[in-house]
Tab-separated table of C-alpha atoms and ligand atoms in Angstrom:
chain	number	residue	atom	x	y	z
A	204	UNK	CA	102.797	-84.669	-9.044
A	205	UNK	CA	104.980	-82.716	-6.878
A	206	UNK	CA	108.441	-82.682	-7.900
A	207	UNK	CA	110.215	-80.118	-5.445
A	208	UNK	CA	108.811	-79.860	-2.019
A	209	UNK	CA	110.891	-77.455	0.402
A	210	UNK	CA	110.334	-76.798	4.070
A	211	UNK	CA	111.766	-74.500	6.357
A	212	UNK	CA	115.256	-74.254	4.330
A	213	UNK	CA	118.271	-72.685	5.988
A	214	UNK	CA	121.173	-72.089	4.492
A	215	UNK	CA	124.384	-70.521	6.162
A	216	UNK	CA	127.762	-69.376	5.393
A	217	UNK	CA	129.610	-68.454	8.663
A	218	UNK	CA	127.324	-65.829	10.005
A	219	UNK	CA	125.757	-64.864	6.818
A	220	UNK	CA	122.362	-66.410	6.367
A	221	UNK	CA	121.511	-67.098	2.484
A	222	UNK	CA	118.388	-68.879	2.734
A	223	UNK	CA	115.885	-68.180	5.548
A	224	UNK	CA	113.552	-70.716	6.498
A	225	UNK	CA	112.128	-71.182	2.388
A	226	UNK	CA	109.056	-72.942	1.903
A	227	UNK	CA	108.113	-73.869	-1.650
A	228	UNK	CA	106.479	-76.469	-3.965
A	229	UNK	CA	107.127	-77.645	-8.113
A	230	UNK	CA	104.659	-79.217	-9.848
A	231	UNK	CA	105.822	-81.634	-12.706
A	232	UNK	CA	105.907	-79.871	-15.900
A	233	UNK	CA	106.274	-76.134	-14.436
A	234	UNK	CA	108.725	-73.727	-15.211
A	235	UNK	CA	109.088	-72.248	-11.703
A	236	UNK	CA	110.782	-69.114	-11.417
A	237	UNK	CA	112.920	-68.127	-8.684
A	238	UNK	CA	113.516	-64.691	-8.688
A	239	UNK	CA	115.175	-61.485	-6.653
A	240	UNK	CA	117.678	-59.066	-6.280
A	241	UNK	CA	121.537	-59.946	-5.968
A	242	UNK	CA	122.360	-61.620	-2.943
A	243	UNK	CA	118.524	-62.698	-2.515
A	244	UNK	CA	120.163	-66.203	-2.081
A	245	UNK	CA	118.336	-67.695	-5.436
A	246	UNK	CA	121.767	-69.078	-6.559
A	247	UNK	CA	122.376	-71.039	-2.698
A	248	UNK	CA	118.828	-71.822	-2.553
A	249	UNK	CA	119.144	-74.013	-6.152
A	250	UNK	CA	122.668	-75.463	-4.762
A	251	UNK	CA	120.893	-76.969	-2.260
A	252	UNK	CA	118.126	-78.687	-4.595
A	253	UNK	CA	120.268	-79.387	-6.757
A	254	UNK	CA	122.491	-81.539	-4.077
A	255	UNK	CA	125.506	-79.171	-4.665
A	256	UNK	CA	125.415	-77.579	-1.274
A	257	UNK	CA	124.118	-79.059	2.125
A	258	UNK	CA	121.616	-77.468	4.177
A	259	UNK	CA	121.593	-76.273	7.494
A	260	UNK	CA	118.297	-77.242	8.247
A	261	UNK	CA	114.736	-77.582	7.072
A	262	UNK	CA	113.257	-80.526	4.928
A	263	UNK	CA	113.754	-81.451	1.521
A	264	UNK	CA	112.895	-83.581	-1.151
A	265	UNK	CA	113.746	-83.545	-4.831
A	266	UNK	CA	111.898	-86.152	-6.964
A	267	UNK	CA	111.773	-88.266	-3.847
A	268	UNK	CA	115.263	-88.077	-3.026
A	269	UNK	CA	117.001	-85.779	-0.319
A	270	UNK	CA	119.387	-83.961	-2.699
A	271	UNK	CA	122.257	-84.678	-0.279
A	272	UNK	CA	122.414	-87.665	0.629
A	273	UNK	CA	121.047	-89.456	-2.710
A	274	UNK	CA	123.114	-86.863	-4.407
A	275	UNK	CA	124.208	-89.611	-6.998
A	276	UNK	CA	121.393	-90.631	-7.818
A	277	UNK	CA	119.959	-87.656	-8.197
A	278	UNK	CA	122.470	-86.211	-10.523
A	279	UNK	CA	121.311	-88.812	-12.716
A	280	UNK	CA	117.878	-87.472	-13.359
A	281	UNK	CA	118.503	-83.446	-12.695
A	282	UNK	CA	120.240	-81.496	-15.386
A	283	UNK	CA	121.739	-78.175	-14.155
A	284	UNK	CA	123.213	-75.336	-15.362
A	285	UNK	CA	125.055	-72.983	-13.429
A	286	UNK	CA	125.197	-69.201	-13.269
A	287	UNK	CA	128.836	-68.184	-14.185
A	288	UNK	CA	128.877	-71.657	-15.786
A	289	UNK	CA	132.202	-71.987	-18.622
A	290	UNK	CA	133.856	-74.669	-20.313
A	291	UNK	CA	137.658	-74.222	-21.300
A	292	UNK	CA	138.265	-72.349	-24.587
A	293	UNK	CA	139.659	-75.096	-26.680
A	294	UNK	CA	136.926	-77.890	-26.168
A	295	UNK	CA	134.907	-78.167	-29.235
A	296	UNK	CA	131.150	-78.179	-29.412
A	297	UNK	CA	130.780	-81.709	-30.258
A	298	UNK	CA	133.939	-82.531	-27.644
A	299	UNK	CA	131.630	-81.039	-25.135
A	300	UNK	CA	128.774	-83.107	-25.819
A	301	UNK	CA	130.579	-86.299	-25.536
A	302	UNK	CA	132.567	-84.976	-22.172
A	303	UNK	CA	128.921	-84.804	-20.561
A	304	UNK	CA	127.490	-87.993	-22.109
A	305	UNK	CA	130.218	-89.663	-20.472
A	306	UNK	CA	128.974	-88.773	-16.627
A	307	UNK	CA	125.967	-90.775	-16.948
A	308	UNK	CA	124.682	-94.016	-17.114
A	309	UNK	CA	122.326	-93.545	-19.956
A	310	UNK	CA	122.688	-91.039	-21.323
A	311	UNK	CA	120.297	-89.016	-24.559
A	312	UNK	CA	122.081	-89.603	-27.996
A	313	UNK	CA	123.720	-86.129	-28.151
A	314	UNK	CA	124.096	-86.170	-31.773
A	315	UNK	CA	119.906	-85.952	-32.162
A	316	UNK	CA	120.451	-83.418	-29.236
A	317	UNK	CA	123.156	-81.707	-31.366
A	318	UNK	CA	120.671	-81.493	-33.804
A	319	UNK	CA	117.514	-80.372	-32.205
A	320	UNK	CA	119.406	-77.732	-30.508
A	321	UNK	CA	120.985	-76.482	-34.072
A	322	UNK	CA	124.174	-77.164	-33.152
A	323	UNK	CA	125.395	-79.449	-35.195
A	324	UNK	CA	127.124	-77.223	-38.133
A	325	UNK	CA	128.904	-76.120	-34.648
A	326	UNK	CA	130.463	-79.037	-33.882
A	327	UNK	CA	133.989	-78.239	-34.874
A	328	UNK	CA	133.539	-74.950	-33.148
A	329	UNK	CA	135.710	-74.219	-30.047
A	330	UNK	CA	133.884	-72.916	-26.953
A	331	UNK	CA	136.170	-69.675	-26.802
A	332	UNK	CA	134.613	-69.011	-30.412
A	333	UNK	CA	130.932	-69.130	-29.949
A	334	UNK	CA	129.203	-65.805	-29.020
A	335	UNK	CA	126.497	-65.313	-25.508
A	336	UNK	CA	124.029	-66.400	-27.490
A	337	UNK	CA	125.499	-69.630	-28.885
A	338	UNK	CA	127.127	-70.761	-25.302
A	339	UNK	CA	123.679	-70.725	-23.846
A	340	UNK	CA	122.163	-72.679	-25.809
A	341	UNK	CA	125.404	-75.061	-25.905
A	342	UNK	CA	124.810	-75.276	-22.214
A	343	UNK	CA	120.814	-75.809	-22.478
A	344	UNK	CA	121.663	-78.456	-24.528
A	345	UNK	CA	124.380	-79.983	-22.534
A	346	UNK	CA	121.767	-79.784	-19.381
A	347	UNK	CA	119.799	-81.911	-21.545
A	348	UNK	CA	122.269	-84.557	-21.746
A	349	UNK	CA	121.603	-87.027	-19.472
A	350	UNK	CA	117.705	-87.295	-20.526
A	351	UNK	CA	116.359	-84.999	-17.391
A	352	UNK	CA	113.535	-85.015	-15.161
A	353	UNK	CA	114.144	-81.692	-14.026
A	354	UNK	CA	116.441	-78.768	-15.219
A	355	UNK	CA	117.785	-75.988	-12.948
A	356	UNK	CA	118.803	-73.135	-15.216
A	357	UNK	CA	120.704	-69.945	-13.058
A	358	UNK	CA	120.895	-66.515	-14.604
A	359	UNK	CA	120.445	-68.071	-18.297
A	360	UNK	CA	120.029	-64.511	-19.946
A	361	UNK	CA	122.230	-62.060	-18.122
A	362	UNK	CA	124.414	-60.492	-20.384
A	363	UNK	CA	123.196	-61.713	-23.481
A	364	UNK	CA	121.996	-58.664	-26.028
A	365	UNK	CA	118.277	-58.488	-26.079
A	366	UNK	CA	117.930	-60.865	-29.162
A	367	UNK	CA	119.551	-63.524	-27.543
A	368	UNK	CA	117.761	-63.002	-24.831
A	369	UNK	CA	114.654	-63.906	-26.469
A	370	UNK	CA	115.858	-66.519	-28.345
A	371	UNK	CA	116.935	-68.116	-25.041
A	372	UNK	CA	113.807	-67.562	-23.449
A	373	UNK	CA	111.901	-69.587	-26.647
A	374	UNK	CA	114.387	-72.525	-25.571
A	375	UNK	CA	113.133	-73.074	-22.721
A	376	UNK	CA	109.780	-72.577	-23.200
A	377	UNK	CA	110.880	-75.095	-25.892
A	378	UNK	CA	111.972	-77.672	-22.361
A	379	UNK	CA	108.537	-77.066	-21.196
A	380	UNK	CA	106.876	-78.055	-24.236
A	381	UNK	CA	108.959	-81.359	-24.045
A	382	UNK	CA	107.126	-81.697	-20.523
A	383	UNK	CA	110.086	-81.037	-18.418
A	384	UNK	CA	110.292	-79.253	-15.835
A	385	UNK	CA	112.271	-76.555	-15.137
A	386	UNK	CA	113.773	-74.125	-12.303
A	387	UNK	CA	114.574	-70.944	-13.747
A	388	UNK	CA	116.427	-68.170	-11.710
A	389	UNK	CA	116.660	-64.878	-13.078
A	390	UNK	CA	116.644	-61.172	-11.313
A	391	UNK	CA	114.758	-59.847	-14.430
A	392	UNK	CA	111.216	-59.430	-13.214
A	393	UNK	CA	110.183	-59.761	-17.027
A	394	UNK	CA	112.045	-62.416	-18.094
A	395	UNK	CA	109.802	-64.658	-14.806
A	396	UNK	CA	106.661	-63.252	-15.984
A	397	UNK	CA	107.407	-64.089	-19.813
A	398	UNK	CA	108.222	-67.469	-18.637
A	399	UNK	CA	106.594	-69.106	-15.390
A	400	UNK	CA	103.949	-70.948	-14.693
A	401	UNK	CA	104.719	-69.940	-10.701
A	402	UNK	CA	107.056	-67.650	-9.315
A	403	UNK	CA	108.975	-67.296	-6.052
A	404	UNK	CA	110.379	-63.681	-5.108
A	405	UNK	CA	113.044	-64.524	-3.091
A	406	UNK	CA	114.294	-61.259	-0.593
A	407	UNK	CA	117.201	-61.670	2.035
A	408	UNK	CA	116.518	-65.549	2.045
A	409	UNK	CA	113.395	-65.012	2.631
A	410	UNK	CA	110.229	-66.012	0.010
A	411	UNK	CA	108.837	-62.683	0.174
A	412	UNK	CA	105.579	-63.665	-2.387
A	413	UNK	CA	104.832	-66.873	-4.583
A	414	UNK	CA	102.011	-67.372	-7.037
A	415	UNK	CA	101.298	-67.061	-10.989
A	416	UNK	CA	103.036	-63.865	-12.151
A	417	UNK	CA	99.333	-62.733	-12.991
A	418	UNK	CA	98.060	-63.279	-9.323
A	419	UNK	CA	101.436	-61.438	-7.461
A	420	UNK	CA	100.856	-58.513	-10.138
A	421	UNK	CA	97.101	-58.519	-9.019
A	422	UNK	CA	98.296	-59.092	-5.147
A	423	UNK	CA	99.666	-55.997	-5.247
A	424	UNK	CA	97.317	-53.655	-7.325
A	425	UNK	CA	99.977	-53.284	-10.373
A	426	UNK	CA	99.904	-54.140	-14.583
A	427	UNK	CA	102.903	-55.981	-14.533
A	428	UNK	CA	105.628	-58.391	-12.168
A	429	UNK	CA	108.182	-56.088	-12.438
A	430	UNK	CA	106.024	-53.595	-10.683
A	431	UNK	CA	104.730	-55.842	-7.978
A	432	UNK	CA	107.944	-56.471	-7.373
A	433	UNK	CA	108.800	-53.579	-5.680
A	434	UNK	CA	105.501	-53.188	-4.295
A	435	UNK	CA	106.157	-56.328	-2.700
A	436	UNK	CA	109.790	-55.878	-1.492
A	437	UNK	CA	108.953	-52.333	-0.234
A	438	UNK	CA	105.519	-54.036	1.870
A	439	UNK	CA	108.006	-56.575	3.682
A	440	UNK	CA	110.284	-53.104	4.056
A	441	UNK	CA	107.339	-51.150	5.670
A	442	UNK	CA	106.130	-54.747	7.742
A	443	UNK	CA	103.152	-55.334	5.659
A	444	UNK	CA	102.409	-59.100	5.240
A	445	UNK	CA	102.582	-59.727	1.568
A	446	UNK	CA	103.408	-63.485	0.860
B	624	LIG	N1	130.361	-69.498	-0.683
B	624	LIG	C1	129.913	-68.426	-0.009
B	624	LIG	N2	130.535	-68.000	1.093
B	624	LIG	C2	130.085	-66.930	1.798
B	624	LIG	N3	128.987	-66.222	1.461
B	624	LIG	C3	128.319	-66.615	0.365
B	624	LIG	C4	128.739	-67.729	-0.425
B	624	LIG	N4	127.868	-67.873	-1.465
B	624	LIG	C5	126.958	-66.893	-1.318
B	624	LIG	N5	127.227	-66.144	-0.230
B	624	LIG	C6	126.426	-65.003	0.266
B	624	LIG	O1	125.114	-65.477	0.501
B	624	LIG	C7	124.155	-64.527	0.042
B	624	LIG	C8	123.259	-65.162	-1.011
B	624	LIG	O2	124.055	-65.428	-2.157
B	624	LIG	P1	123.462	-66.160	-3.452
B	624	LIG	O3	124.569	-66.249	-4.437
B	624	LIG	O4	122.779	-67.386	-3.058
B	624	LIG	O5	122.395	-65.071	-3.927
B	624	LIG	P2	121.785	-64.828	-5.370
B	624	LIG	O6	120.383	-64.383	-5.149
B	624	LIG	O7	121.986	-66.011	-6.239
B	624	LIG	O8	122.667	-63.617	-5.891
B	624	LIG	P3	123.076	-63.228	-7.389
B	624	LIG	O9	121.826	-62.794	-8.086
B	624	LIG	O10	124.043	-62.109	-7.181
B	624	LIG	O11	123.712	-64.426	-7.992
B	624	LIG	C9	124.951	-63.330	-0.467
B	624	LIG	O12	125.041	-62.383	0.564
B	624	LIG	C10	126.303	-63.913	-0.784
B	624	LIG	O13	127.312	-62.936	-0.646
C-alpha cells in the first residue's frame, strides 16, 4: 500500500527554489531515506509531507490526505521529528511525555512507551541534563506518542558521537520492526544505506537517483552508496542522465 505518493513538488522561498518538481513513492512499512547535501532541500521537502509547509505546486497525498489542507487530521496519524528539534531545559522526561500525549486524541500510554524506550529511570531527568544520545531517543519516543502511521525523522544522528549514532540507528530499525513506516533524512550516505529499504538522493531540489541503496551503488559501477553518491551528483554535473 502506498503511503506517500509525490508528484511534480515545488517548493519556493522568494526566488529560491527548494524543491524542484520531486516525484517519489513510500510503501507501507519502508524506511525511505531522503538523502543529500546541505541545502539539497530534504528538510522543505519533509515540511511539506508532513503538512508543515504549503507547496507551490505539484500533487500530493499523504496516507490519503493532502498534508495541507487535512493538516489536522493528519497530524493525528504522522509523528515527526524535526531537525534542530529542542525542548526547554527544565521540562522533565516524564513532563515531556505527558506535554505530547496531551495534543492528541488518543493517544499511546506513554508510560509503556517510557518503558520500551528505556526511559523510564529518566523520568525525573530535565531535558538540559540528558546527553545527544539520550535526547534522541527522548524525541523517537515522543514521535511515537500519538500511536503513528508514519514517522518523519530529520537529521536524527548529526552530532551524536559514533556510538550514539549506532544506537540511534538500531531504534529505528527498531520502528520498522514495529511495521511503521518511516522517512528518514540524513546527509550521511552510510547512515541511508545502513538503514533503507529505498533511497532518494535529493540535489538542488531535484531527485537526482532513487532505488535500493544496493541498486544506486550498482547504477553507478561503485561498492558502496556513499560512492555512488558522488558518481551520481557529478553525472547530473557533467549532464549524464542518472535517475
Ligand atoms: N524559510 C526559508 N526561507 C528562505 N530560504 C529557505 C528557507 N528554508 C530553507 N531555505 C533554503 O532552501 C534551500 C533548501 O533548504 P532545506 O533546509 O530544505 O535543505 P536541506 O537539504 O534540508 O538542508 P540541510 O541538510 O542543511 O538541513 C536552501 O538553499 C535553504 O537556504
Amino acid at each position: 500500500m502506498t503511503v506517500i505518493e509525490i508528484e511534480n513538488l515545488t517548493k519556493r522561498y522568494r526566488n529560491k527554489v527548494a524543491v524542484d518538481g520531486v516525484s517519489l513513492r513510500v510503501e507501507r512499512g519502508q524506511v525511505y531515506g531522503i538523502a543529500g547535501t546541505n541545502g539539497a532541500g530534504k528538510t522543505s521537502l519533509v515540511e511539506c509531507m508532513s503538512g508543515l509547509r504549503h507547496r507551490d505546486g505539484g500533487d500530493l497525498r499523504v496516507l490519503g490526505l493532502d498534508p495541507w489542507t487535512d493538516r489536522r487530521a493528519l497530524q493525528q496519524r504522522i509523528g515527526v521529528q524535526l531537525q534542530e528539534s529542542a525542548l526547554p531545559d527544565a521540562l522533565r522526561v516524564g513532563e515531556a511525555f505527558r506535554l505530547y500525549a496531551s495534543l492528541y486524541a488518543e493517544p499511546a500510554d506513554w508510560r509503556t512507551l517510557m518503558e520500551q524506550w528505556d526511559l523510564a529511570d529518566k523520568q525525573r531527568v530535565r531535558f538540559g541534563g540528558l546527553s545527544g544520545g539520550w535526547k534522541q531517543r527522548l524525541f523517537i519516543a515522543l514521535a511515537l506518542v500519538g500511536n503513528p502511521e508514519l514517522v518523519f525523522l530529520d537529521e536524527l544522528t548529526t552530532g551524536l558521537d559514533p556510538v550514539a549514532r549506532r544506537t540511534t540507528w538500531s531504534l529505528i530499525r527498531a520502528l520498522r520492526d514495529r511495521g511503521l513506516t518511516v522517512v528518514l533524512v540524513t546527509h550521511f550516505m552510510d547512515e541511508a544505506e545502513a538503514l533503507c529499504d529505498q533511497v532518494a538522493i535529493v540535489d538542488h531540489g531535484r531527485v537526482i537517483a532513487s532505488g535500493a541503496p544496493a541498486a544506486l551503488a550498482a547504477r553507478a559501477g561503485t561498492d558502496s552508496l556513499d560512492n555512488a553518491y558522488l558518481v551520481l551528483v557529478d553525472g547530473t554535473r557533467t549532464g549524464e542522465d542518472v535517475a
